[in-house]
Short mmCIF file of N, CA, C and O in Angstrom, two decimals:
data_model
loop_
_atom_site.label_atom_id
_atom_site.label_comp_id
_atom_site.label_asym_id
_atom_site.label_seq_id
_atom_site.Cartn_x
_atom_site.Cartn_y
_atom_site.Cartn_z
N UNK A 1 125.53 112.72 182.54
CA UNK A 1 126.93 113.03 182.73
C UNK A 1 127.80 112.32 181.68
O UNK A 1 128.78 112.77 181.10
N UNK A 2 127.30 111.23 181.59
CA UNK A 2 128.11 110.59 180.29
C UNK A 2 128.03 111.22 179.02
O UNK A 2 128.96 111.56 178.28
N UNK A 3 127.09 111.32 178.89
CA UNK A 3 126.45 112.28 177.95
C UNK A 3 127.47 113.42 177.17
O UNK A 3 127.65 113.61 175.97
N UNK A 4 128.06 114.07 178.32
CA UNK A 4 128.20 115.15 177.77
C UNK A 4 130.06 114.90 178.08
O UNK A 4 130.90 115.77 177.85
N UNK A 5 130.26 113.98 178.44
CA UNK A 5 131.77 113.63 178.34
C UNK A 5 131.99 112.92 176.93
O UNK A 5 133.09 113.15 176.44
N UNK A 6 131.18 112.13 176.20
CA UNK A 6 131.03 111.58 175.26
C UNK A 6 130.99 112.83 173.89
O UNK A 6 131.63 112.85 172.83
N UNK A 7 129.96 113.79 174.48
CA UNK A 7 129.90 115.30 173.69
C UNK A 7 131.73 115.48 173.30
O UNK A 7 132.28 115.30 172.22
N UNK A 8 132.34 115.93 174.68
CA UNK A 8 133.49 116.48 174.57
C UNK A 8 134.43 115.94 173.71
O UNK A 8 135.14 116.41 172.81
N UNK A 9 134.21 114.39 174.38
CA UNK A 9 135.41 113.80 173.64
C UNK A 9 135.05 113.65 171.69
O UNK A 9 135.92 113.61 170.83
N UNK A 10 133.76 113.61 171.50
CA UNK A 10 133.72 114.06 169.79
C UNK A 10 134.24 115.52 169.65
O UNK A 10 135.13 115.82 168.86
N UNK A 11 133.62 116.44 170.49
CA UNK A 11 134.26 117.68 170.17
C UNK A 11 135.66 118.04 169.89
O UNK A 11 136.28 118.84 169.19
N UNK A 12 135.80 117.48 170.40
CA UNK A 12 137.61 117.50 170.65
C UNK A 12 138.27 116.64 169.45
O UNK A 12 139.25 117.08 168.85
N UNK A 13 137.71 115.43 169.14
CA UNK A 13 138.23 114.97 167.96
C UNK A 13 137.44 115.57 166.24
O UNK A 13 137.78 115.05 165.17
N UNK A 14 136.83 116.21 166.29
CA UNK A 14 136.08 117.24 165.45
C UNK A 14 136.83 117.86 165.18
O UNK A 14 136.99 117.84 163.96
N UNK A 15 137.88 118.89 166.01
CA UNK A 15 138.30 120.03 166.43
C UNK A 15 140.07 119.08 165.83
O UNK A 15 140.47 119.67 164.83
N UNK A 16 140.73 118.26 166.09
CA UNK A 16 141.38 117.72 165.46
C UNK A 16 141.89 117.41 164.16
O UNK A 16 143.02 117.43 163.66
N UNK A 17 140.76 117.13 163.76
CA UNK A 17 140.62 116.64 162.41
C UNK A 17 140.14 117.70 161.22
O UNK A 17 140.53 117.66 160.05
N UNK A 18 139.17 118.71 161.81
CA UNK A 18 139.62 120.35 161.36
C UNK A 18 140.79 120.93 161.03
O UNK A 18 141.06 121.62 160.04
N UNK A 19 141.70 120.48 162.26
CA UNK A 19 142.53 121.17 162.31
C UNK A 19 143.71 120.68 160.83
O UNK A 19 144.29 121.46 160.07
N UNK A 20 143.73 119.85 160.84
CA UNK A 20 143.97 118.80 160.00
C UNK A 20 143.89 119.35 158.40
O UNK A 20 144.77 119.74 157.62
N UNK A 21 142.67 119.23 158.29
CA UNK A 21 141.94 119.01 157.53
C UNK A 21 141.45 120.25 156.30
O UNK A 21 141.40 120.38 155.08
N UNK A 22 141.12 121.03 157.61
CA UNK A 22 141.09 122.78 156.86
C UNK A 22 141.24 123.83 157.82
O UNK A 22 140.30 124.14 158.56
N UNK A 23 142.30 124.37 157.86
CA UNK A 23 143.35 125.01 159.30
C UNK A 23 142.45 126.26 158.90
O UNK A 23 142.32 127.06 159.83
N UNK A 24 141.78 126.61 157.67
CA UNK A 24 141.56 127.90 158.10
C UNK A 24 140.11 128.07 158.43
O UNK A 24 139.86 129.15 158.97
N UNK A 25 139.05 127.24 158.23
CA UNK A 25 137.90 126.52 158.98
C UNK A 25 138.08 126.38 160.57
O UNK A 25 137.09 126.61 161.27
N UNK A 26 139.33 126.00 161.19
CA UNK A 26 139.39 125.62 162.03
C UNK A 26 140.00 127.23 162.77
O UNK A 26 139.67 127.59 163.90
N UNK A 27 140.77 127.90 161.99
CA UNK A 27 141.20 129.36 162.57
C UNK A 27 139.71 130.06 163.06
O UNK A 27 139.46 130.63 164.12
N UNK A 28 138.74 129.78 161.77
CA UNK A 28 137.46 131.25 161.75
C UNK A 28 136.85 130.03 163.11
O UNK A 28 136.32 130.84 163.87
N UNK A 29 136.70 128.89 163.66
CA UNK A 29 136.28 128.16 164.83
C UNK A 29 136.79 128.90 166.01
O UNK A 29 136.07 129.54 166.77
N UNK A 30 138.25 128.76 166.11
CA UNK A 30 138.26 129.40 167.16
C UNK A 30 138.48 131.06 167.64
O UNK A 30 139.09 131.61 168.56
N UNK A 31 137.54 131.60 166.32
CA UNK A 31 137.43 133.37 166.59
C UNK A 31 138.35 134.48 165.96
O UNK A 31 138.28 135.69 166.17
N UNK A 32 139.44 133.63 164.94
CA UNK A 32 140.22 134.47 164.34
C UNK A 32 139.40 135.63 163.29
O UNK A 32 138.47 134.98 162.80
N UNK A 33 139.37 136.80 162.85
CA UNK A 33 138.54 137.29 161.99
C UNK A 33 139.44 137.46 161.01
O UNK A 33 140.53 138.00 161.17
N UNK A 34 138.92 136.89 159.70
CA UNK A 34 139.29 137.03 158.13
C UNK A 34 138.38 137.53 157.65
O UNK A 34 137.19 137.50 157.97
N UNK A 35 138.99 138.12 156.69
CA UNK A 35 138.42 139.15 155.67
C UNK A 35 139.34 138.88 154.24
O UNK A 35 140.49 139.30 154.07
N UNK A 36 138.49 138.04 153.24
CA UNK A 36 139.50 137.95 152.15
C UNK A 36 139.83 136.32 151.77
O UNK A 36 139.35 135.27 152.18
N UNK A 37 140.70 136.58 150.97
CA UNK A 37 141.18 134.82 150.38
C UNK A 37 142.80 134.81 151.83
O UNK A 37 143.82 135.50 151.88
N UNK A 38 142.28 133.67 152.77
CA UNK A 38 143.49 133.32 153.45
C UNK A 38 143.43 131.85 153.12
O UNK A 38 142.49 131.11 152.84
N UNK A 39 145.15 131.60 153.26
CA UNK A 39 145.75 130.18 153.22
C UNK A 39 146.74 130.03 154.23
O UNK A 39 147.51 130.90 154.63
N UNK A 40 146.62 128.37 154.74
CA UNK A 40 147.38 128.91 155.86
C UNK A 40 148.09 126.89 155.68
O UNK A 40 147.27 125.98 155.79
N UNK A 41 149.20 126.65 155.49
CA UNK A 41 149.63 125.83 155.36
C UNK A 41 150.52 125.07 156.21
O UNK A 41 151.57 125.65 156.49
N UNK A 42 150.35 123.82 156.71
CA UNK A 42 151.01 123.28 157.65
C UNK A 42 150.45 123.76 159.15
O UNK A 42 149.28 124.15 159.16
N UNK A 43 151.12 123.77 160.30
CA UNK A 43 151.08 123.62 161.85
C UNK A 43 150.77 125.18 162.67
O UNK A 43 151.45 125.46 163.65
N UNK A 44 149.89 125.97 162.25
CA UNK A 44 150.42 127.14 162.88
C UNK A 44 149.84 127.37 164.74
O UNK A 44 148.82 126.77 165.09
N UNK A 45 150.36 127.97 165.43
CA UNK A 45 149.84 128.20 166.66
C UNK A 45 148.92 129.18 166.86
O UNK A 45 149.13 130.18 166.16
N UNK A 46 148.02 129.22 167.55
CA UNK A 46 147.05 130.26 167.91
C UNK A 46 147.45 130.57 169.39
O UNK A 46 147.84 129.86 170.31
N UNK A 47 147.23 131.69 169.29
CA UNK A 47 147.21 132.43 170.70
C UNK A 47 146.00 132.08 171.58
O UNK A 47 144.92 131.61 171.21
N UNK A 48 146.41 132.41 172.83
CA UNK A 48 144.64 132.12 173.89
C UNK A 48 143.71 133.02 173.66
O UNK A 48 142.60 132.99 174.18
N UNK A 49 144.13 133.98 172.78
CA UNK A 49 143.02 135.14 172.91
C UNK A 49 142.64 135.18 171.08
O UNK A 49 142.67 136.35 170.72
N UNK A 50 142.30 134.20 169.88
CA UNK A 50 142.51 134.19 168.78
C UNK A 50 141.71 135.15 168.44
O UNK A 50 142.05 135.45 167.30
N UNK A 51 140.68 135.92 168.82
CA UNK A 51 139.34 136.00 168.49
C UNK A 51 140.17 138.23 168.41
O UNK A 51 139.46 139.19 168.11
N UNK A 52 141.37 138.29 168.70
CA UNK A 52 141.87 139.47 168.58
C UNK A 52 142.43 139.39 167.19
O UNK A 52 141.99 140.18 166.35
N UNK A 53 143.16 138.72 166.92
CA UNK A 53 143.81 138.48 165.35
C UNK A 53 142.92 138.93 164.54
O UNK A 53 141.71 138.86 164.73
N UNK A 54 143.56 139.51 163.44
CA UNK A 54 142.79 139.93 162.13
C UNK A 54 143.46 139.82 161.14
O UNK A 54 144.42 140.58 161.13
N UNK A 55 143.33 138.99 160.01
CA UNK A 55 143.71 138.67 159.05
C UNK A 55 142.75 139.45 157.60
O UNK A 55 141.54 139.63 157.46
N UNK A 56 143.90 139.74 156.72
CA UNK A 56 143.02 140.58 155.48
C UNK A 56 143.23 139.82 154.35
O UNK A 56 143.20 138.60 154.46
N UNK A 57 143.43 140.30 153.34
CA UNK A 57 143.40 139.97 152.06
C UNK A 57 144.36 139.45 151.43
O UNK A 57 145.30 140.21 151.18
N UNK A 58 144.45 137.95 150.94
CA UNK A 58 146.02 137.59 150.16
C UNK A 58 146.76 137.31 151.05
O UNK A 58 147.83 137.89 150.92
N UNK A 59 146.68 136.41 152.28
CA UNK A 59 147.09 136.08 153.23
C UNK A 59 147.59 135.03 153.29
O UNK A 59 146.83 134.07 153.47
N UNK A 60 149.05 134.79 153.17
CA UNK A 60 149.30 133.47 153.66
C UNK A 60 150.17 132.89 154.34
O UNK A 60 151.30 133.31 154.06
N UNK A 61 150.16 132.17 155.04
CA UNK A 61 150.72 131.69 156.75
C UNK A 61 151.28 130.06 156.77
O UNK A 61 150.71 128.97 156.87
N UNK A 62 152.55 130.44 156.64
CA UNK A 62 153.09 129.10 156.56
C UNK A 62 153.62 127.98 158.27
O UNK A 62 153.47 128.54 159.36
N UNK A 63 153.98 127.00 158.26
CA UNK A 63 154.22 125.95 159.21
C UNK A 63 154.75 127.06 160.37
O UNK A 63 155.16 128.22 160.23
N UNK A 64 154.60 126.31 161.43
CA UNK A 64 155.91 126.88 162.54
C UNK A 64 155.36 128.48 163.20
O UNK A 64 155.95 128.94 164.18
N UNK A 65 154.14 129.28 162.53
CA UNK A 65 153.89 130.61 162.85
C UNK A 65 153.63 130.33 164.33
O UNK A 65 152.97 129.37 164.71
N UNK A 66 154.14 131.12 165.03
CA UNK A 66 153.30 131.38 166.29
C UNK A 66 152.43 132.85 166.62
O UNK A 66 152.93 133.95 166.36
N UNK A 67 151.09 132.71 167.21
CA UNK A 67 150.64 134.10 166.89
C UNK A 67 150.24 134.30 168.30
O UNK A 67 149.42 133.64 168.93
N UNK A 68 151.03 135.45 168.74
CA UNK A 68 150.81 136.06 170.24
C UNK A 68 150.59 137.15 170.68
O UNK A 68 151.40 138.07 170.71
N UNK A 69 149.08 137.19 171.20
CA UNK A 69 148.76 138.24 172.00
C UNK A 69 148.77 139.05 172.46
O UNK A 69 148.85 140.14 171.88
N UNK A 70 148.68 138.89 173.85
CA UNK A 70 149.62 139.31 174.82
C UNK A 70 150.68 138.45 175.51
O UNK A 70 150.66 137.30 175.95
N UNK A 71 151.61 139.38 175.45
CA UNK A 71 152.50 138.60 176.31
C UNK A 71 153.66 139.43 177.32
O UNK A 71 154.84 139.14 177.52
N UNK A 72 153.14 140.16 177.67
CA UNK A 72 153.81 140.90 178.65
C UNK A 72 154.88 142.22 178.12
O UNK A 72 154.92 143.36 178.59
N UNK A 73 155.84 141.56 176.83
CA UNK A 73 156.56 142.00 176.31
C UNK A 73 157.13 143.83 176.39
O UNK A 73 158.22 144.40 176.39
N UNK A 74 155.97 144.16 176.43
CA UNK A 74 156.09 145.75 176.51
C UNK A 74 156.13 146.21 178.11
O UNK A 74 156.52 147.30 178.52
N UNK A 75 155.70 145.26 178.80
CA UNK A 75 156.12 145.99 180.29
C UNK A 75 157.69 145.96 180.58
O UNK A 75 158.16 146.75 181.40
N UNK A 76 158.20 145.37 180.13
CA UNK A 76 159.99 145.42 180.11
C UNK A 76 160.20 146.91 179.50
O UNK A 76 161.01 147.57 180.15
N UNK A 77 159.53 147.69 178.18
CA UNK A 77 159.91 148.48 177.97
C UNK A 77 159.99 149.45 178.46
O UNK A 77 160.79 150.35 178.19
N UNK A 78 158.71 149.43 179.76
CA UNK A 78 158.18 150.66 180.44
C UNK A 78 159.05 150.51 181.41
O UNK A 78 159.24 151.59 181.96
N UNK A 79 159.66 149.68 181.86
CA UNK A 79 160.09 149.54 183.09
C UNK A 79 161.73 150.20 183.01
O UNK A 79 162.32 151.00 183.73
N UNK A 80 162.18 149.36 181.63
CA UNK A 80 163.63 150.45 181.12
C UNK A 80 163.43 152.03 180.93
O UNK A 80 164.13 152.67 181.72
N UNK A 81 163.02 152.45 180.47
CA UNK A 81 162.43 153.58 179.92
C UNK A 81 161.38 154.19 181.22
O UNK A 81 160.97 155.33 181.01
N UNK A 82 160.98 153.63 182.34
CA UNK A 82 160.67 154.22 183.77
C UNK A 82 159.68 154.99 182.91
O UNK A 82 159.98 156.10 182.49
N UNK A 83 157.88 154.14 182.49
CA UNK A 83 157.39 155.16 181.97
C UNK A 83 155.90 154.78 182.72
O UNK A 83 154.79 155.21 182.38
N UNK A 84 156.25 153.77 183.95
CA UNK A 84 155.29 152.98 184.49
C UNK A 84 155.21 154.17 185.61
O UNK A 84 156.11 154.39 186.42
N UNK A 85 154.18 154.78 185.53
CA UNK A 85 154.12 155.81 187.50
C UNK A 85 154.38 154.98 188.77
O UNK A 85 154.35 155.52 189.88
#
């Protein structure tokens, strides 16, 4: 049991210092798919679902991005627009 709390807690500082270190190493970690030369500079956010994102060619992503999913957003539209049965 220690064992594998000891696991985590390197994992987790691995996963830190990636992040750090080479954000876009640490993007293709947690499931983003690139295709191409990406750069991604400074702090960006990942969504819970990263592994949907797709990034192409000549890509580059500066501080402050936030990248989101889902987020409900379009059921407001259906609901104005009464397109929900």
């Amino acid at each position: 049991m220690k064992v594998v709390k000891f696991m985590n807690i390197i994992k987790k500082i691995y996963r830190i210092i990636l992040k750090k270190r080479n954000p876009v190493a640490y993007a293709r970690l947690l499931g983003v798919n690139m295709r191409g030369k990406v750069t991604i500079y400074g702090n960006v956010t990942w969504s819970t679902e990263p592994w949907i994102i797709s990034l192409g060619n000549n890509v580059h992503i500066t501080t402050g991005v936030k990248f989101i999913t889902h987020d409900g957003g379009t059921l407001l539209l259906h609901m104005i627009f009464q397109t929900i049965p």
